[in-house]
Short mmCIF file of C-alpha atoms in Angstrom, two decimals:
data_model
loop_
_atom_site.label_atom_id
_atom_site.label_comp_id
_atom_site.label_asym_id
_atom_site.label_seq_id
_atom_site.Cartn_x
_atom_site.Cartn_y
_atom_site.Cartn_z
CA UNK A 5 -23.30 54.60 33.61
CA UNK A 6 -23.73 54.14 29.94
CA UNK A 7 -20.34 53.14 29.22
CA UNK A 8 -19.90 50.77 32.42
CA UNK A 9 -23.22 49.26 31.23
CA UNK A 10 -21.31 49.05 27.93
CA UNK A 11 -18.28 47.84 29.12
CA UNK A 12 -19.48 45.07 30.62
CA UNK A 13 -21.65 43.74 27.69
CA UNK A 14 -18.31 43.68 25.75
CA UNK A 15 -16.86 42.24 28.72
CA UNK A 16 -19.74 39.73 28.93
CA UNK A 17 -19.49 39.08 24.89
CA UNK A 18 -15.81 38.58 25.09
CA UNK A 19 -15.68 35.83 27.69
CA UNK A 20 -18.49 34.04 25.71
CA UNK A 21 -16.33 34.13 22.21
CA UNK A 22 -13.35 32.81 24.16
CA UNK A 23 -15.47 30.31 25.69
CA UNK A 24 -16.96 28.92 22.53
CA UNK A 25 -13.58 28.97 21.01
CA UNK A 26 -12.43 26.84 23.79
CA UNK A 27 -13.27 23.29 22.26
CA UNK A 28 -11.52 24.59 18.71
CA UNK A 29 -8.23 25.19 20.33
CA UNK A 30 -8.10 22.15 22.59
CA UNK A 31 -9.20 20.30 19.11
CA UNK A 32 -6.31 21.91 17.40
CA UNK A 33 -3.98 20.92 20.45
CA UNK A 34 -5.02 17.17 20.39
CA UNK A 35 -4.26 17.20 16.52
CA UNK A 36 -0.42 17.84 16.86
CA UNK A 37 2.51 15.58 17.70
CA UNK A 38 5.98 16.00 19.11
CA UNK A 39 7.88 13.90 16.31
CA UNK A 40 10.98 11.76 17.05
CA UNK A 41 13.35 9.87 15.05
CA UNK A 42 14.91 6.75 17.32
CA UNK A 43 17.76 4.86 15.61
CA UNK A 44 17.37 1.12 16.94
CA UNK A 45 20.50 -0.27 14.68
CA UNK A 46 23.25 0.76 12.43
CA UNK A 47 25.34 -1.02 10.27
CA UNK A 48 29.05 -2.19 9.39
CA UNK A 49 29.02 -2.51 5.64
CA UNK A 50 29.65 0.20 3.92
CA UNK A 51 27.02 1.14 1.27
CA UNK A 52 26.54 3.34 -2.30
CA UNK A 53 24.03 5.59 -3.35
CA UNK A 54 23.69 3.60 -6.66
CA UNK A 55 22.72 0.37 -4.18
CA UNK A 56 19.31 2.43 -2.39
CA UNK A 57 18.24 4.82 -5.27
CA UNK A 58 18.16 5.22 -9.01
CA UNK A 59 21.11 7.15 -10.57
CA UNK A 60 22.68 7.45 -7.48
CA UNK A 61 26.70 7.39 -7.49
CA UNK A 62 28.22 4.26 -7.56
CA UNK A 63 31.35 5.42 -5.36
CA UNK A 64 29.47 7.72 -3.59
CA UNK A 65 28.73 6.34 0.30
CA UNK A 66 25.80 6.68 2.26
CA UNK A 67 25.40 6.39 6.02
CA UNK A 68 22.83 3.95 6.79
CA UNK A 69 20.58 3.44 9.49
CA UNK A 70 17.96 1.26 10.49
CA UNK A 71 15.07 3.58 12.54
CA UNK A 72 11.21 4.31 13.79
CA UNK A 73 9.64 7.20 14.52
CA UNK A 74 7.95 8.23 17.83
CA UNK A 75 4.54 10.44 17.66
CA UNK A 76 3.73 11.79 21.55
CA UNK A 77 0.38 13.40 20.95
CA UNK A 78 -1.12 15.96 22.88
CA UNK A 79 -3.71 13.73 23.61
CA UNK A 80 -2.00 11.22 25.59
CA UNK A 81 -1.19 8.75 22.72
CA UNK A 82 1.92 7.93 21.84
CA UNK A 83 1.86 6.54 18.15
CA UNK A 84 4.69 4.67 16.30
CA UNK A 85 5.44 4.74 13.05
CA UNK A 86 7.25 1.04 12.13
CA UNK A 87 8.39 -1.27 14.99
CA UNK A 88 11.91 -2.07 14.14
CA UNK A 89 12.90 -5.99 14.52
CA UNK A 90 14.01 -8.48 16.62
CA UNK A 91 17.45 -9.98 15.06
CA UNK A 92 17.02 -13.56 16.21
CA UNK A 93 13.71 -13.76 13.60
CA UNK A 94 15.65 -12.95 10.16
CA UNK A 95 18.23 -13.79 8.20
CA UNK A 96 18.98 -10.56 6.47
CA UNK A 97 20.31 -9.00 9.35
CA UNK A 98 24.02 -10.90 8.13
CA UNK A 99 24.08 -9.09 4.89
CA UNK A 100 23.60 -5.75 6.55
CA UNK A 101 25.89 -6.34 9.16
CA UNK A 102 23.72 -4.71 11.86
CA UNK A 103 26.04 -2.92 14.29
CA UNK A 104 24.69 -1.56 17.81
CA UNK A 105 21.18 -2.99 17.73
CA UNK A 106 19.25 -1.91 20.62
CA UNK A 107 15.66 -3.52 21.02
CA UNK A 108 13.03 -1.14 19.58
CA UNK A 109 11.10 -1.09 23.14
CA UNK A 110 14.34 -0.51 25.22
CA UNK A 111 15.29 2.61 22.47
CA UNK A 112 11.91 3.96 23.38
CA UNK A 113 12.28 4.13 27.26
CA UNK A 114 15.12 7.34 26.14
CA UNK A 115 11.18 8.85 25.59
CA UNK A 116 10.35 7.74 28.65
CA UNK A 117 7.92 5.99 26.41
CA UNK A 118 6.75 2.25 28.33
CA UNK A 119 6.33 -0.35 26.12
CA UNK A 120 2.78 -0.08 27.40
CA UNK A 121 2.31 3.68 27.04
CA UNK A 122 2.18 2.62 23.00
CA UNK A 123 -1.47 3.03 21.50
CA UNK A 124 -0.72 2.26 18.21
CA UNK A 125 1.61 1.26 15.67
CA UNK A 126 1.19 2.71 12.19
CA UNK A 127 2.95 -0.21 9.65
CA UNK A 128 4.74 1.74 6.42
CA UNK A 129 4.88 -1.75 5.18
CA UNK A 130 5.53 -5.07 5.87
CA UNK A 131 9.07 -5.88 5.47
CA UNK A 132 11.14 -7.66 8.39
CA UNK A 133 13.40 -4.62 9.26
CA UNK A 134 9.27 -2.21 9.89
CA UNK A 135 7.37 -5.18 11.27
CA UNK A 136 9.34 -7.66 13.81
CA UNK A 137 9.36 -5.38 16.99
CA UNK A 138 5.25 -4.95 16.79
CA UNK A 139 4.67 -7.61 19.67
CA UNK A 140 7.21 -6.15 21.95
CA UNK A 141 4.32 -3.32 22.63
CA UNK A 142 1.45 -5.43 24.33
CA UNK A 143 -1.56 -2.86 24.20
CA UNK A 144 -0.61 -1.27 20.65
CA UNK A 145 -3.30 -1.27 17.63
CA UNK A 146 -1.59 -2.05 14.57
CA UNK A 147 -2.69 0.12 11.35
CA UNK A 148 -2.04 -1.64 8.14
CA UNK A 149 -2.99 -0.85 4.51
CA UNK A 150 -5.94 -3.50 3.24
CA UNK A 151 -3.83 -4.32 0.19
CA UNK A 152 -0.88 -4.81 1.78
CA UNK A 153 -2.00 -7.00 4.07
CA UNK A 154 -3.92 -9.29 1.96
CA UNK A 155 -0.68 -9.31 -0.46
CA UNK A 156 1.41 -10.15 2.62
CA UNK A 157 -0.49 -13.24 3.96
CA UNK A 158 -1.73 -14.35 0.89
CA UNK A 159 -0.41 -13.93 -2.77
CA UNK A 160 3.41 -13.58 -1.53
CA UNK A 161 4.01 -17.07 -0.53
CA UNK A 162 1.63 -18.33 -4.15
CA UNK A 163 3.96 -19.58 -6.37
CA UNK A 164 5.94 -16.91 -8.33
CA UNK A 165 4.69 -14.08 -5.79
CA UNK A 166 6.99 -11.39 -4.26
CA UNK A 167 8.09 -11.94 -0.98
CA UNK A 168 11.16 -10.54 -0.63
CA UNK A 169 11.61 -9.20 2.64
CA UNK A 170 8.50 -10.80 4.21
CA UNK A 171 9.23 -13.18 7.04
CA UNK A 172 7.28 -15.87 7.30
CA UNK A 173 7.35 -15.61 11.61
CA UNK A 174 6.09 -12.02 10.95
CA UNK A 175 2.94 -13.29 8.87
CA UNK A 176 1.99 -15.64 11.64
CA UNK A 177 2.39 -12.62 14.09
CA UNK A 178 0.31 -10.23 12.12
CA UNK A 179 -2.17 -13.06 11.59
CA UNK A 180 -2.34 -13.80 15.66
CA UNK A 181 -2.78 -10.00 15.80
CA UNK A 182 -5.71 -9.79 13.27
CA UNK A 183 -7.56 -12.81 15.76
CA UNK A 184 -6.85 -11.05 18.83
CA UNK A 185 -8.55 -7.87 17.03
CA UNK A 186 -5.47 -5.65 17.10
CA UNK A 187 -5.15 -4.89 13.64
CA UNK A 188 -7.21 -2.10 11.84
CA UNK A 189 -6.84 -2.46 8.07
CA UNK A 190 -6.83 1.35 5.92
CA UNK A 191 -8.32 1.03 2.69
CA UNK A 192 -6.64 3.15 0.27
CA UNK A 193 -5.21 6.82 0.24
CA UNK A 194 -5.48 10.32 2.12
CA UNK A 195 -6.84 8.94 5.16
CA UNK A 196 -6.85 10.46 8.94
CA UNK A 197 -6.82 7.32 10.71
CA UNK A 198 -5.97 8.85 14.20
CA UNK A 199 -6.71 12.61 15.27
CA UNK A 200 -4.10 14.35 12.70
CA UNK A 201 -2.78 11.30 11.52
CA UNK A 202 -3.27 10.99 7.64
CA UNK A 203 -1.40 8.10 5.76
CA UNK A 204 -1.45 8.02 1.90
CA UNK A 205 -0.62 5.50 -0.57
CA UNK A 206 1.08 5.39 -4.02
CA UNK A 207 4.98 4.23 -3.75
CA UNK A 208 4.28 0.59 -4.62
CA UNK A 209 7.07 -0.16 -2.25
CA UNK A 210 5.28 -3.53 -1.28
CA UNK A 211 1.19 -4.21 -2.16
CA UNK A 212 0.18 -0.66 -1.09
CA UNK A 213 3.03 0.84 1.74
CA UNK A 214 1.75 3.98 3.28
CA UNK A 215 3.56 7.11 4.33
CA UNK A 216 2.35 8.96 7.38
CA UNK A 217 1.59 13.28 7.99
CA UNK A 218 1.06 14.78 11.21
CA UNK A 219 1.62 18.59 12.46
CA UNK A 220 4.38 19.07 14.83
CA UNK A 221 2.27 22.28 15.97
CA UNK A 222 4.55 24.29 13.59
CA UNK A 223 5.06 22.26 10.66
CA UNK A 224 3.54 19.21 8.49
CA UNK A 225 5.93 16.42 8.70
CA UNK A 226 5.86 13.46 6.30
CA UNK A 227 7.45 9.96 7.32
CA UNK A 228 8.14 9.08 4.24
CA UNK A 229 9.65 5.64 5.36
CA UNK A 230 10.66 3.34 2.55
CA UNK A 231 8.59 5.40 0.06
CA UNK A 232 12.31 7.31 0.17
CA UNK A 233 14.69 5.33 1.22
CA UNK A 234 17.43 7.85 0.93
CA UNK A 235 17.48 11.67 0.45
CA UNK A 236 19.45 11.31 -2.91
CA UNK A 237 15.74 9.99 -4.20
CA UNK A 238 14.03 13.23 -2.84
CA UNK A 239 16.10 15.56 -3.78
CA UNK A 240 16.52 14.03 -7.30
CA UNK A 241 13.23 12.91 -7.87
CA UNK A 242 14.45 9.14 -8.70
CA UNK A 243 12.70 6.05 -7.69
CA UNK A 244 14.36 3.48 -5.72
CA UNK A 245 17.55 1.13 -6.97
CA UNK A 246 15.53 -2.02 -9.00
CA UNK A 247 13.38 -3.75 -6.57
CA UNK A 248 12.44 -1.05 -4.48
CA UNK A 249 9.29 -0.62 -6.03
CA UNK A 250 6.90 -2.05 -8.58
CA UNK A 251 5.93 1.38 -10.03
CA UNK A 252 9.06 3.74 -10.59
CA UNK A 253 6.47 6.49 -11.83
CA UNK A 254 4.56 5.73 -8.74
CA UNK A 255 7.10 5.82 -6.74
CA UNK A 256 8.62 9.78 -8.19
CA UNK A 257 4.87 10.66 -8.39
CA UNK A 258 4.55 10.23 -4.90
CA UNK A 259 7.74 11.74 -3.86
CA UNK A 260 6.50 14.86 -5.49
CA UNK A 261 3.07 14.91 -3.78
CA UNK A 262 5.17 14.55 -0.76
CA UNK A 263 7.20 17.81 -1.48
CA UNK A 264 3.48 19.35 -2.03
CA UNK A 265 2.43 18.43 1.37
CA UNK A 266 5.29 20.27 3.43
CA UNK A 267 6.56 24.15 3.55
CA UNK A 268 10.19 22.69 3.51
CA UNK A 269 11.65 19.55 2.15
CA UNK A 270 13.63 19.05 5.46
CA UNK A 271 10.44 17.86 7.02
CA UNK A 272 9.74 14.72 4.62
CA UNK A 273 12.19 11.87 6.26
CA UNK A 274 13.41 9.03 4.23
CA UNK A 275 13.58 5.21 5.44
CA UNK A 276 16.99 4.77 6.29
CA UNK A 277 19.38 7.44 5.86
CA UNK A 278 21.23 8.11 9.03
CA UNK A 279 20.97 11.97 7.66
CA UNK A 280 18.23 12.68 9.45
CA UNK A 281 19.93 12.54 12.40
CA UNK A 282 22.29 15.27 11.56
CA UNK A 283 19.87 17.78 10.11
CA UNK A 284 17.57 17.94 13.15
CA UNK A 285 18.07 18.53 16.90
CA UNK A 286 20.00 15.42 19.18
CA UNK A 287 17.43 15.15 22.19
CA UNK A 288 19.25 11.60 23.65
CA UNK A 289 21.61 8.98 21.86
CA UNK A 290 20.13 8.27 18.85
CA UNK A 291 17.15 10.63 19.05
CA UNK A 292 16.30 13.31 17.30
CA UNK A 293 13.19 15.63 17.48
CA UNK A 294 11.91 16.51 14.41
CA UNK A 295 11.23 20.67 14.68
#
């Protein structure tokens, strides 16, 4: 009788650990994402390492790709990293020759992914190729860094301020956004801005651009964005080609806290080199899920 008595006590204890434990793992569920890379656009000119990163070779070529990334949380949000563009809003589009553009929100429906199902789009920075697509996704926060913001509406278009790549259409837009209270300004570095969703700052790409970590349930992954734009800057530890940053040191500084944040290299994805889609698993046309 003693050991029945015994038994069940155990018994009793055991359900009432797993119980109590119960909140921790459904915690630790809602913190991870299923992470996609979704090429929107390619291109038809054929580019150089030497044009996207420091040191890179002048004859060598590197496959270009224009891209956003998809974040389907176990929550029920579905997160994007960037927005893309819409063509008919910039000019620069002609020097890249963008080749099989697909709008951002049609892309998405591969996912399955409405372009109301989107919760929230986190902004890298604020450059026409990461920002034009944002009003294509009606019910979407946008998550912006203070600094870059304020350096995007206001000293770029000062006399003698930096603007390249800012659109004026897309200032007006993020402005409209900021009235209709869809925009949530980050200030500064190593935040968690969503459940498992930390951005940090550092690359100087524009005022402050941000680079986003989240757990795939396996693995940190960085989206590095245009903090790398190529992997020939991550696995060199070189900044950008001149003009893709205002801090080179910055910029190599934060590559390497990058590499610090991941158990494998492979899982920090640069801006815009079509790579990606190569070194991870093809879940639809250009798709791929980051695992």
């Amino acid at each position: 009788m003693n050991r029945i008595i015994g038994s069940m006590k155990y018994a009793v204890f055991a359900i009432a650990a797993f119980l109590l434990c119960l909140p921790f793992f459904a915690q630790a569920q809602s913190d991870t994402y299923e992470v996609f890379a979704i090429k929107f656009a390619g291109t038809d000119k054929q580019f150089y390492e030497a044009e996207w990163a420091s040191g890179g070779g002048k004859d060598v070529p590197v496959p270009i790709s224009f891209m956003f990334w998809l974040l389907k949380g176990k929550n029920g949000r579905n997160i994007l990293v960037d927005a893309g563009f819409m063509p008919e809003k910039v000019k620069e589009e002609e020097f890249f020759k963008i080749a099989g553009y697909i709008r951002p929100d049609s892309a998405l429906l591969k996912m399955g992914v409405k372009p109301g199902d989107v919760s929230d789009i986190i902004l890298s920075h604020p450059h026409w190729d990461h920002l034009g697509g944002a009003t294509l996704f009606p019910n979407a926060t946008l998550w912006m860094q203070k600094d870059d913001f304020e350096g995007f509406v206001g000293a770029a278009w000062q006399k003698d301020g930096r603007r390249g790549g800012f659109a004026q259409s897309d200032v007006r837009m993020v402005i409209d956004l900021n009235l209709a209270g869809r925009l949530s300004l980050i200030a500064g570095d190593n935040k968690e801005i969503l459940p498992g969703v930390t951005v940090f700052t550092g690359s100087k790409h524009t005022y402050d651009s941000q680079y986003v970590m989240v757990s795939n349930g396996k693995e940190k992954v960085v989206i590095a964005s245009d903090n790398i734009w190529i992997y020939y800057s991550l696995d060199h530890l070189t900044p950008p080609s001149p003009g893709g940053t205002t801090d080179p040191e910055g910029y190599v500084d934060a590559i390497k806290r990058m590499k610090t944040l991941v158990s494998d290299p492979k899982y920090i994805l640069p801006g815009h080199d079509s790579r990606v889609f190569e070194k991870f698993p093809k879940v639809a046309p250009g798709i791929a899920a980051i695992r």
